[in-house]
Short mmCIF file of C-alpha atoms in Angstrom, two decimals:
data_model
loop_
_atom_site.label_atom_id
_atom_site.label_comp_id
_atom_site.label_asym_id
_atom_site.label_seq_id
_atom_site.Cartn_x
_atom_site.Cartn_y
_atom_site.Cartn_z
CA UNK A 227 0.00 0.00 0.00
CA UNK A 228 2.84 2.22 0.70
CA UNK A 229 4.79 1.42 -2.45
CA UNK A 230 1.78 2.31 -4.01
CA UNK A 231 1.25 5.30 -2.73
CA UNK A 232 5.07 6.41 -3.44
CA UNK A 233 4.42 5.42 -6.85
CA UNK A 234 1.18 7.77 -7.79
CA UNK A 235 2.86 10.26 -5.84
CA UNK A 236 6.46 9.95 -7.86
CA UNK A 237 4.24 9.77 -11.56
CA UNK A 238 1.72 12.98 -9.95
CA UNK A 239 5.11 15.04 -9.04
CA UNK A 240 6.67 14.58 -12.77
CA UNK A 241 2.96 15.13 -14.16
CA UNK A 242 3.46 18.63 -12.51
CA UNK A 243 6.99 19.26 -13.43
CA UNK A 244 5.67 18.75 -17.49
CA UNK A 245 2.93 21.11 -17.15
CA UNK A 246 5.02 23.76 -15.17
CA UNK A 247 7.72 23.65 -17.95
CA UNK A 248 4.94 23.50 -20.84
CA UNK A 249 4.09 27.06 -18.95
CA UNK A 250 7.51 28.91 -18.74
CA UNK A 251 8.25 30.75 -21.69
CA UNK A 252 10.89 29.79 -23.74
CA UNK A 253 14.06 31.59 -24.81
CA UNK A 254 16.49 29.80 -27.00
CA UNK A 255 19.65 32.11 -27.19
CA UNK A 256 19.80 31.86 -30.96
CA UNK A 257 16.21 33.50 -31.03
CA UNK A 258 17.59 36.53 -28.97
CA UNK A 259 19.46 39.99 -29.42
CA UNK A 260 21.44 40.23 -25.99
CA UNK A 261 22.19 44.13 -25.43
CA UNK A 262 25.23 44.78 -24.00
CA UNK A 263 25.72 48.50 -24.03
CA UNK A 264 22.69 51.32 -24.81
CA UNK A 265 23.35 54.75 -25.28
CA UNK A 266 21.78 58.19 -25.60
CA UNK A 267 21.74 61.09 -27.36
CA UNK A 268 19.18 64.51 -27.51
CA UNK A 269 17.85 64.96 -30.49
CA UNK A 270 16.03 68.45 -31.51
CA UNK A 271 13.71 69.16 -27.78
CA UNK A 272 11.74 66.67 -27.00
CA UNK A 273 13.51 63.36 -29.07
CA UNK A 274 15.99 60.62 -27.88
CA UNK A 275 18.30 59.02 -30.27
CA UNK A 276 18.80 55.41 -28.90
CA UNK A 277 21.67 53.22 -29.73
CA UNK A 278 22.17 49.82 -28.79
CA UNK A 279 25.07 47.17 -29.28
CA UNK A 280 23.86 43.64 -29.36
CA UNK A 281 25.18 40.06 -29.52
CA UNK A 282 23.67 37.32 -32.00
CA UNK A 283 24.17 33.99 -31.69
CA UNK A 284 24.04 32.41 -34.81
CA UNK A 285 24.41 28.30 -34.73
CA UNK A 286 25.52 28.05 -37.90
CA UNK A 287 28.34 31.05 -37.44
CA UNK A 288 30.22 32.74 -34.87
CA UNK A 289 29.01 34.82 -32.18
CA UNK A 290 28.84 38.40 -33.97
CA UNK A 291 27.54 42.13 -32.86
CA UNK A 292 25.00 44.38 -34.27
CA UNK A 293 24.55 48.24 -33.76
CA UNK A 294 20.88 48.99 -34.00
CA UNK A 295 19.78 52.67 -33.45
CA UNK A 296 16.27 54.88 -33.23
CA UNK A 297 14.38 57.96 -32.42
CA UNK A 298 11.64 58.27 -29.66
CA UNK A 299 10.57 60.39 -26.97
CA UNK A 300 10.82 57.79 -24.28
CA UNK A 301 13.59 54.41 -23.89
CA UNK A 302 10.36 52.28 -24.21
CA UNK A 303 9.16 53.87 -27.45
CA UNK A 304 13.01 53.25 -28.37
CA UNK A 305 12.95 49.74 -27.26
CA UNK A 306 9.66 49.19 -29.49
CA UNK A 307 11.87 51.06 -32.74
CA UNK A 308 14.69 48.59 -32.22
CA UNK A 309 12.94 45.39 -32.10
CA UNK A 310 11.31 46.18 -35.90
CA UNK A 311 15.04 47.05 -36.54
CA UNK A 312 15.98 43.27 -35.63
CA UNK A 313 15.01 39.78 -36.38
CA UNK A 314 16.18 39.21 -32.84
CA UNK A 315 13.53 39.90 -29.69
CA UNK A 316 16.35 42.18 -28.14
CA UNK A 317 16.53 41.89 -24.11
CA UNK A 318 18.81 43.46 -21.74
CA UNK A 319 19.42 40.93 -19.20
CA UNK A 320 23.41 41.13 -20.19
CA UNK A 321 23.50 44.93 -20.41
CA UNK A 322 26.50 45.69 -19.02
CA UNK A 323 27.34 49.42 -19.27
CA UNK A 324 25.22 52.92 -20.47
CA UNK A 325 26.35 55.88 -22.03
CA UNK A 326 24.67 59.44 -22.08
CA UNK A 327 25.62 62.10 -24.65
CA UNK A 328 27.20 65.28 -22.89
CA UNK A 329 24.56 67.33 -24.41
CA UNK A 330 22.58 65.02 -22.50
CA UNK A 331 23.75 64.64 -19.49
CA UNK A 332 23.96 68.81 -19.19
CA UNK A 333 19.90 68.63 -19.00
CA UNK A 334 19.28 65.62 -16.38
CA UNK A 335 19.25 62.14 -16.76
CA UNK A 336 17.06 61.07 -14.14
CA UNK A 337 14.28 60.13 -16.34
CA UNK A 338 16.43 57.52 -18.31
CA UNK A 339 18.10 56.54 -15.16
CA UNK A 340 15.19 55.63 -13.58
CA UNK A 341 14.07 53.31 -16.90
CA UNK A 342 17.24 51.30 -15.90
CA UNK A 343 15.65 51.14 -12.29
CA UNK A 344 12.31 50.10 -13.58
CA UNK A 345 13.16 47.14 -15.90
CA UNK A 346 13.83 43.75 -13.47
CA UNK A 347 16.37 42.57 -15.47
CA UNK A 348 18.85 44.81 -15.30
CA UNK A 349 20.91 44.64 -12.02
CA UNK A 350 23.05 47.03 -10.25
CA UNK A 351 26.21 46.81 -10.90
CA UNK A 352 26.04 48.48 -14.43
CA UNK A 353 28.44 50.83 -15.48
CA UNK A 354 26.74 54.40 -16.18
CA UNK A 355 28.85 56.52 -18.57
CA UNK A 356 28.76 60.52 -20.14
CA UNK A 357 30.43 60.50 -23.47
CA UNK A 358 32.66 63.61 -24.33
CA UNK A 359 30.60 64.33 -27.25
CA UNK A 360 27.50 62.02 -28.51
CA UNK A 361 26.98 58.66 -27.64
CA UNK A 362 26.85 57.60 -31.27
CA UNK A 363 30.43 58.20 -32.14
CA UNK A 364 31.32 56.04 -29.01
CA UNK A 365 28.96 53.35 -29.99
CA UNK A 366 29.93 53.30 -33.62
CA UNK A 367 33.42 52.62 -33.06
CA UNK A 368 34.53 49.54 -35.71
CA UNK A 369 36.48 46.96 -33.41
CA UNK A 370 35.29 44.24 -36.11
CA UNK A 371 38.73 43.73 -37.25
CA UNK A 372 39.60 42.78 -33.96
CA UNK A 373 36.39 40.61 -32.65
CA UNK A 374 36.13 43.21 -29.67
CA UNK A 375 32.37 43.38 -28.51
CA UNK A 376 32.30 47.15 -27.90
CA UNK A 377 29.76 46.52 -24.86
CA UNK A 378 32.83 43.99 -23.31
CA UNK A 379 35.43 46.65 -24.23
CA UNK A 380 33.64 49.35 -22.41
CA UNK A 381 32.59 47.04 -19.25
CA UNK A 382 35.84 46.07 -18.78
CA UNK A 383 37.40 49.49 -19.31
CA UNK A 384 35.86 50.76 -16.61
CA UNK A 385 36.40 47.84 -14.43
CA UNK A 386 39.75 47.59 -14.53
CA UNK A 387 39.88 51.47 -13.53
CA UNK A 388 37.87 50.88 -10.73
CA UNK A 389 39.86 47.99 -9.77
CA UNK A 390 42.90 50.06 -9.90
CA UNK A 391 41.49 52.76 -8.00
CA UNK A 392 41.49 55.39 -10.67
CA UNK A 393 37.92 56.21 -10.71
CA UNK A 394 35.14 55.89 -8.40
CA UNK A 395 32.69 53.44 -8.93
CA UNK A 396 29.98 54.80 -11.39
CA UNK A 397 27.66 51.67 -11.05
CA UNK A 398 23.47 51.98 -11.19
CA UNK A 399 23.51 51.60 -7.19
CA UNK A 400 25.85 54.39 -6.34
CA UNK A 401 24.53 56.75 -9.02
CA UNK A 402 20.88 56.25 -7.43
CA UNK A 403 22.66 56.45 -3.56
CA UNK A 404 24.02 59.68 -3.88
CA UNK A 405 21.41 61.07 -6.48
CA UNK A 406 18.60 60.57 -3.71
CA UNK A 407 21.14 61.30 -0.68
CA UNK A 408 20.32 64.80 0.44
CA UNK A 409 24.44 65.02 1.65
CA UNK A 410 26.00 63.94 -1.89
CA UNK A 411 26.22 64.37 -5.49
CA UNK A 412 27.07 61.49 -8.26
CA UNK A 413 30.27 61.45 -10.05
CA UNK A 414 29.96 59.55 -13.68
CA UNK A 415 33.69 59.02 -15.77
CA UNK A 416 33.51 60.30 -19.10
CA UNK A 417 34.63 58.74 -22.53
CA UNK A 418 36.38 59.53 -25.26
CA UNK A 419 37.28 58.80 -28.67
CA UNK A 420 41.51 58.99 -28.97
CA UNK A 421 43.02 57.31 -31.99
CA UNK A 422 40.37 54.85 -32.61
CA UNK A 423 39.86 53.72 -29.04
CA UNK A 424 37.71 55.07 -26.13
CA UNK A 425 39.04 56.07 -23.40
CA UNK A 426 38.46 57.60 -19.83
CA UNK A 427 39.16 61.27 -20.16
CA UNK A 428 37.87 62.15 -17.13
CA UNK A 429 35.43 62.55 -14.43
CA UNK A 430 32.15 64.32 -14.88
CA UNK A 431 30.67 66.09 -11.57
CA UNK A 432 26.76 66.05 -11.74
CA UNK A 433 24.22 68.87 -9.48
CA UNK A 434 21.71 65.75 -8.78
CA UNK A 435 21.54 64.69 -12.16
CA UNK A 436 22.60 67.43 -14.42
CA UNK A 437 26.38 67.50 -15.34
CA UNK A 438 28.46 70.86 -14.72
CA UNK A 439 31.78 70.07 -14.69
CA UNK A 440 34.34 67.51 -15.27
CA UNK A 441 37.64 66.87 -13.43
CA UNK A 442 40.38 65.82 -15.26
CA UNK A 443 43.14 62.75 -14.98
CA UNK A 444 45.53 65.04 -13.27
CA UNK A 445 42.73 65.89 -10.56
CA UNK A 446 41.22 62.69 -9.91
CA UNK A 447 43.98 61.43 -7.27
CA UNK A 448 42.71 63.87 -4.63
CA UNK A 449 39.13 63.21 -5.28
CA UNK A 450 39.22 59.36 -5.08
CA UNK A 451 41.33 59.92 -1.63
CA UNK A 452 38.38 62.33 -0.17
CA UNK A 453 35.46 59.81 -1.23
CA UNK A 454 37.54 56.42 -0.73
CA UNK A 455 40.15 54.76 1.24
CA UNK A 456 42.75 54.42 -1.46
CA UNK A 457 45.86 52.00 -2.16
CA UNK A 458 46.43 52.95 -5.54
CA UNK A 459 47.13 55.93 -8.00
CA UNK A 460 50.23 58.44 -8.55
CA UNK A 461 50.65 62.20 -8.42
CA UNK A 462 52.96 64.06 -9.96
CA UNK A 463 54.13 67.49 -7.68
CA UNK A 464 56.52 70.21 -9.23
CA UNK A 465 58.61 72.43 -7.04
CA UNK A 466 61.14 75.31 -7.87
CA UNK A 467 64.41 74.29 -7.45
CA UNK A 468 65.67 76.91 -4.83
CA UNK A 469 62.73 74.98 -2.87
CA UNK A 470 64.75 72.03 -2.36
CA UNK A 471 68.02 73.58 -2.79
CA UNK A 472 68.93 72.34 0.40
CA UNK A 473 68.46 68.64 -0.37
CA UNK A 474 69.76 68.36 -3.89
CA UNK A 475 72.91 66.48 -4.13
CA UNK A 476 76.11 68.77 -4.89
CA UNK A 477 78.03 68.10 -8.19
CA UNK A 478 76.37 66.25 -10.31
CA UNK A 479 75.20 67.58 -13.37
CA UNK A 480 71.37 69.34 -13.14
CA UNK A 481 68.89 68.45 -15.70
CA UNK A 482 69.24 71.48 -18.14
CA UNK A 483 65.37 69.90 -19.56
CA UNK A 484 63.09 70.99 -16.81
CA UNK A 485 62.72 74.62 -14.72
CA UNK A 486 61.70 73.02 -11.84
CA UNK A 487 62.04 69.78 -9.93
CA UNK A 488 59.02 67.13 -10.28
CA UNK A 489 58.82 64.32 -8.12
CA UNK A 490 56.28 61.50 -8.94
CA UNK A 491 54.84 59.72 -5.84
CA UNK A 492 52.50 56.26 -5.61
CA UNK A 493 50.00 55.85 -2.78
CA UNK A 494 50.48 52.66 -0.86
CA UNK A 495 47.47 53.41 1.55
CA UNK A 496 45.48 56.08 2.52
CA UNK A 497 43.04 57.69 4.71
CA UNK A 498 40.86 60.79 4.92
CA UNK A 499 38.84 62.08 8.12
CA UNK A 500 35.60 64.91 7.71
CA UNK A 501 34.96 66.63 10.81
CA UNK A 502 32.18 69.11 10.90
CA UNK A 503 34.56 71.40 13.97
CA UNK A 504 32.23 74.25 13.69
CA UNK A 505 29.06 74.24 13.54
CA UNK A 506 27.43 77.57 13.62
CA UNK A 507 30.40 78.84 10.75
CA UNK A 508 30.10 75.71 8.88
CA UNK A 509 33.24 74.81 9.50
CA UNK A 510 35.01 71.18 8.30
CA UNK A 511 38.26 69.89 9.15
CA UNK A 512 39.72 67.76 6.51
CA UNK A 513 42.42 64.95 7.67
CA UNK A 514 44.36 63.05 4.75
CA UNK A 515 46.99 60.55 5.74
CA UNK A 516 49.14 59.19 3.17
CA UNK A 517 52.19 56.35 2.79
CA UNK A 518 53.81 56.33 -0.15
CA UNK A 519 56.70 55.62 -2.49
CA UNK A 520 58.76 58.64 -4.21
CA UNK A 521 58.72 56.34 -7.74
CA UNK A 522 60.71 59.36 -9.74
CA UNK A 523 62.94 62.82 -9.42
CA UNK A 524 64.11 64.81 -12.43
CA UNK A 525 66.31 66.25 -10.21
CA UNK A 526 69.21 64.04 -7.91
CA UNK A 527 68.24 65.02 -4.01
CA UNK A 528 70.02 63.68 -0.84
CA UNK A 529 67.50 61.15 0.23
CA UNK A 530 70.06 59.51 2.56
CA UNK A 531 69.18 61.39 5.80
CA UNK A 532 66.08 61.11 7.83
CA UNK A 533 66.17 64.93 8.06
CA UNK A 534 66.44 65.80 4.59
CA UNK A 535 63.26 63.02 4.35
CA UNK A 536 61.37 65.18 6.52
CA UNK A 537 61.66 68.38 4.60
CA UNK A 538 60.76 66.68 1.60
CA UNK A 539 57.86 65.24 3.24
CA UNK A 540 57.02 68.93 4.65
CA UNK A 541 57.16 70.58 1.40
CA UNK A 542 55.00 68.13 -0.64
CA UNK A 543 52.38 68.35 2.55
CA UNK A 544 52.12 72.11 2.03
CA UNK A 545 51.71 70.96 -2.21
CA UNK A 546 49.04 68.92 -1.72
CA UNK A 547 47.04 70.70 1.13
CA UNK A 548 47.09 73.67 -1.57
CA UNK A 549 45.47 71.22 -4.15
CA UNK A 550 43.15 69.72 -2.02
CA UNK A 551 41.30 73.13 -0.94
CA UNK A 552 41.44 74.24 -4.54
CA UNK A 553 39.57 71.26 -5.42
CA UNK A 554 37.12 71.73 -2.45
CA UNK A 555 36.75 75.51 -2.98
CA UNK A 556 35.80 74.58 -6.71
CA UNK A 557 32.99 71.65 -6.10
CA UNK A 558 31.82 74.55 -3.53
CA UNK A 559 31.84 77.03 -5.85
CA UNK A 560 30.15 74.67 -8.23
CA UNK A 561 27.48 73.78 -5.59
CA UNK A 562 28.29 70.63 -5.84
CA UNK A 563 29.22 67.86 -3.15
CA UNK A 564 30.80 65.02 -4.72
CA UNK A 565 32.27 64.20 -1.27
CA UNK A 566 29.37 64.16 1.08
CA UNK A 567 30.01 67.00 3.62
CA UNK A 568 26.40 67.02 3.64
CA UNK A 569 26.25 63.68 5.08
CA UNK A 570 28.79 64.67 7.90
CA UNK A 571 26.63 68.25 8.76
CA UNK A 572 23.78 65.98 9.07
CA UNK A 573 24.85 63.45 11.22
CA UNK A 574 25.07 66.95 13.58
CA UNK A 575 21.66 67.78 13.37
CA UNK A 576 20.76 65.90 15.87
CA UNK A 577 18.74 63.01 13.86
CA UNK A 578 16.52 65.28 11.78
CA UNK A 579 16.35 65.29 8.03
CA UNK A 580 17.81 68.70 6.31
CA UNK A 581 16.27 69.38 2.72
CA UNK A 582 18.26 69.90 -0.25
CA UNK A 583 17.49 73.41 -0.86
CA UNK A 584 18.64 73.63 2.48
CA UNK A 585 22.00 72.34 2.39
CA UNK A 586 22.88 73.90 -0.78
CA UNK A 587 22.07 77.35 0.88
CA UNK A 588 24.37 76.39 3.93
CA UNK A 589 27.16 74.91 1.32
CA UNK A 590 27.90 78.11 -0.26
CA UNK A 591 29.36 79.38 3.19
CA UNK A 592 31.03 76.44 3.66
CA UNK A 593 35.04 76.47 4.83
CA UNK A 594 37.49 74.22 5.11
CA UNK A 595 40.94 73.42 6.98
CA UNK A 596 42.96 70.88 4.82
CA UNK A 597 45.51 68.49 6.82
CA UNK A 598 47.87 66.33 4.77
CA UNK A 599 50.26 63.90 6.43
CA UNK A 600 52.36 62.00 3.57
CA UNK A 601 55.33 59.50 4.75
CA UNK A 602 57.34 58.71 2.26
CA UNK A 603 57.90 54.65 3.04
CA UNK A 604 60.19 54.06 0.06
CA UNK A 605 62.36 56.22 -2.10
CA UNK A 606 62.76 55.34 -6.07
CA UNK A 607 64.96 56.05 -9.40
CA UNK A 608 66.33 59.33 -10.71
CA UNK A 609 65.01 60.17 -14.38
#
């Protein structure tokens, strides 16, 4: 009786398990366009210019992409132009990275950020991008020569920066953190066609979600310090040579190239400390603590002393404290706050909610005292 029972229960199960998978839609992959990169560009007012990379499968050929483009007022009345544009239903499970014209970007994003939010097959952890120009030119690159899937190229690009602590992380999650925090502002990188290839230029510093300004390479080492902790990235610092007259190393011949002395430094680890230290004045106190390696000198200097250390460590303090409050003076300027002194002034109000409006009109009095504390841990090669 028991057998029996296991028996009609064992044929009733796989009797279930048939109709269940006669109900779940089918996808083979050779039926489907797999987007791996969209992008955006303003056309006239009121239209969006869509472009989308996709991958085909093809069983009777290689694996091969397709750049399909259209015009709508809205990504879903783009998504609608691209399908008739494909003999692939196109789906963006494997999207993988975005990019917004500059032209764009200047007038808010929001709205097609929050398509990405909307559709439950995207995740997170895509990469959202502001090209220099239009996003056409960066989607239209030819890599066909080279079998490089431009959506792969660009994903990985920016991976491997943010692995490397170059740039922040400009994924869907943090863009929709610090677009809704009241105490922050998004940072997106932008790209750039040089000699055939895209590349990161730069970064781009939003207002909410309108773009205003951009930092460039040279800039981005002090702004990934103030957001992050940071084990990565150099700086280059330039002195006058009657600075460090007192270190350089007597008679050997000066390098007639160069003006002044410039001394190129990697960051082993870092720190940075916000401290809101007066209220009332709007005050913050701004604590960077660096170790790093001297990698480079156009100029010999007498490293061989602890003292002679020191001063060289004093003088590239004063360097960098002078960038720093440049840099925060600017995003201030700007009205913008990349960094999230915001969030610190609000953890000081004593649990209650400040409004944006609000914290922008306190920002523009904002001051700050810059501390930087670099220790040079190892000293490197003379150019």
């Amino acid at each position: 009786m028991l057998k029996c029972s296991r028996s009609k229960l064992l044929l009733l199960l796989a009797c279930c398990m048939t109709i269940m998978t006669g109900c779940v839609e089918q996808k083979p992959l050779e039926k489907l366009g797999l987007i791996t990169t969209a992008g955006y560009d303003l056309i006239g007012k009121e239209q969006i210019k869509g472009i989308v990379v996709v991958q085909k499968f093809d069983p009777m050929a290689k694996s091969a992409t397709k750049v399909i483009s259209a015009i709508s007022k809205t990504s879903k009345g783009l998504r609608q132009a691209e399908n008739l544009k494909s003999n692939q239903k196109l789906v963006s499970g494997q999207l993988r990275s975005v990019v917004y014209s500059r032209e764009l970007a200047e007038k808010g994003i929001i709205q097609l950020v929050d398509t990405l939010n909307r559709d439950a097959a995207i995740g997170n952890m895509v990469y959202l991008t502001i090209a220099d120009q239009t996003a056409e030119e960066i989607m239209k690159i030819d890599y066909s020569k080279t079998n490089i899937n431009l959506g792969t190229y660009i994903y990985n690009l920016i991976k491997q920066n943010v692995e490397g602590e170059q740039i922040i992380s400009p994924t869907l999650q943090e863009f929709n953190h610090n677009y809704y925090d009241i105490g922050k502002d998004p940072v997106l990188p932008i790209l750039k066609m040089q000699g055939g290839d895209v590349v990161i230029s730069g970064v781009g510093l939003f207002r909410e979600d309108r773009l205003v300004d951009e930092l460039k390479q040279s800039q981005l080492f002090f702004l990934k310090i103030l957001v992050d902790k940071y084990k990565a990235g150099t700086l280059e610092l330039g002195f006058k040579k009657e600075e460090l007259q007192d270190i350089m190393l007597k008679g050997l011949v000066q390098t007639p190239l160069y003006n002044n002395i410039y001394l190129t430094i990697d960051n082993i680890r870092s720190k940075s400390k916000i401290k809101l230290i007066d209220k009332q004045n709007l005050k913050f106190k701004v604590e960077i603590k660096l170790d790093s390696r001297l990698l480079e000198m156009t100029e010999p200097l007498d490293l061989s002393k602890p003292a002679t250390v020191k001063l060289l460590e004093k003088k590239m303090n004063k360097a960098m404290e002078k960038q720093v409050e440049d840099l925060l003076y600017h995003l201030r300027e700007l009205d913008i706050d990349p960094i999230g002194f915001g969030n610190e002034y609000e953890v000081h109000y004593r649990g209650q909610q400040i409004s944006k409006e609000k914290w922008r009109e306190l920002y523009k009095k904002a001051e700050f005292d810059v501390q930087v504390k670099n220790r040079i841990e190892k000293t490197g090669v003379i150019d």
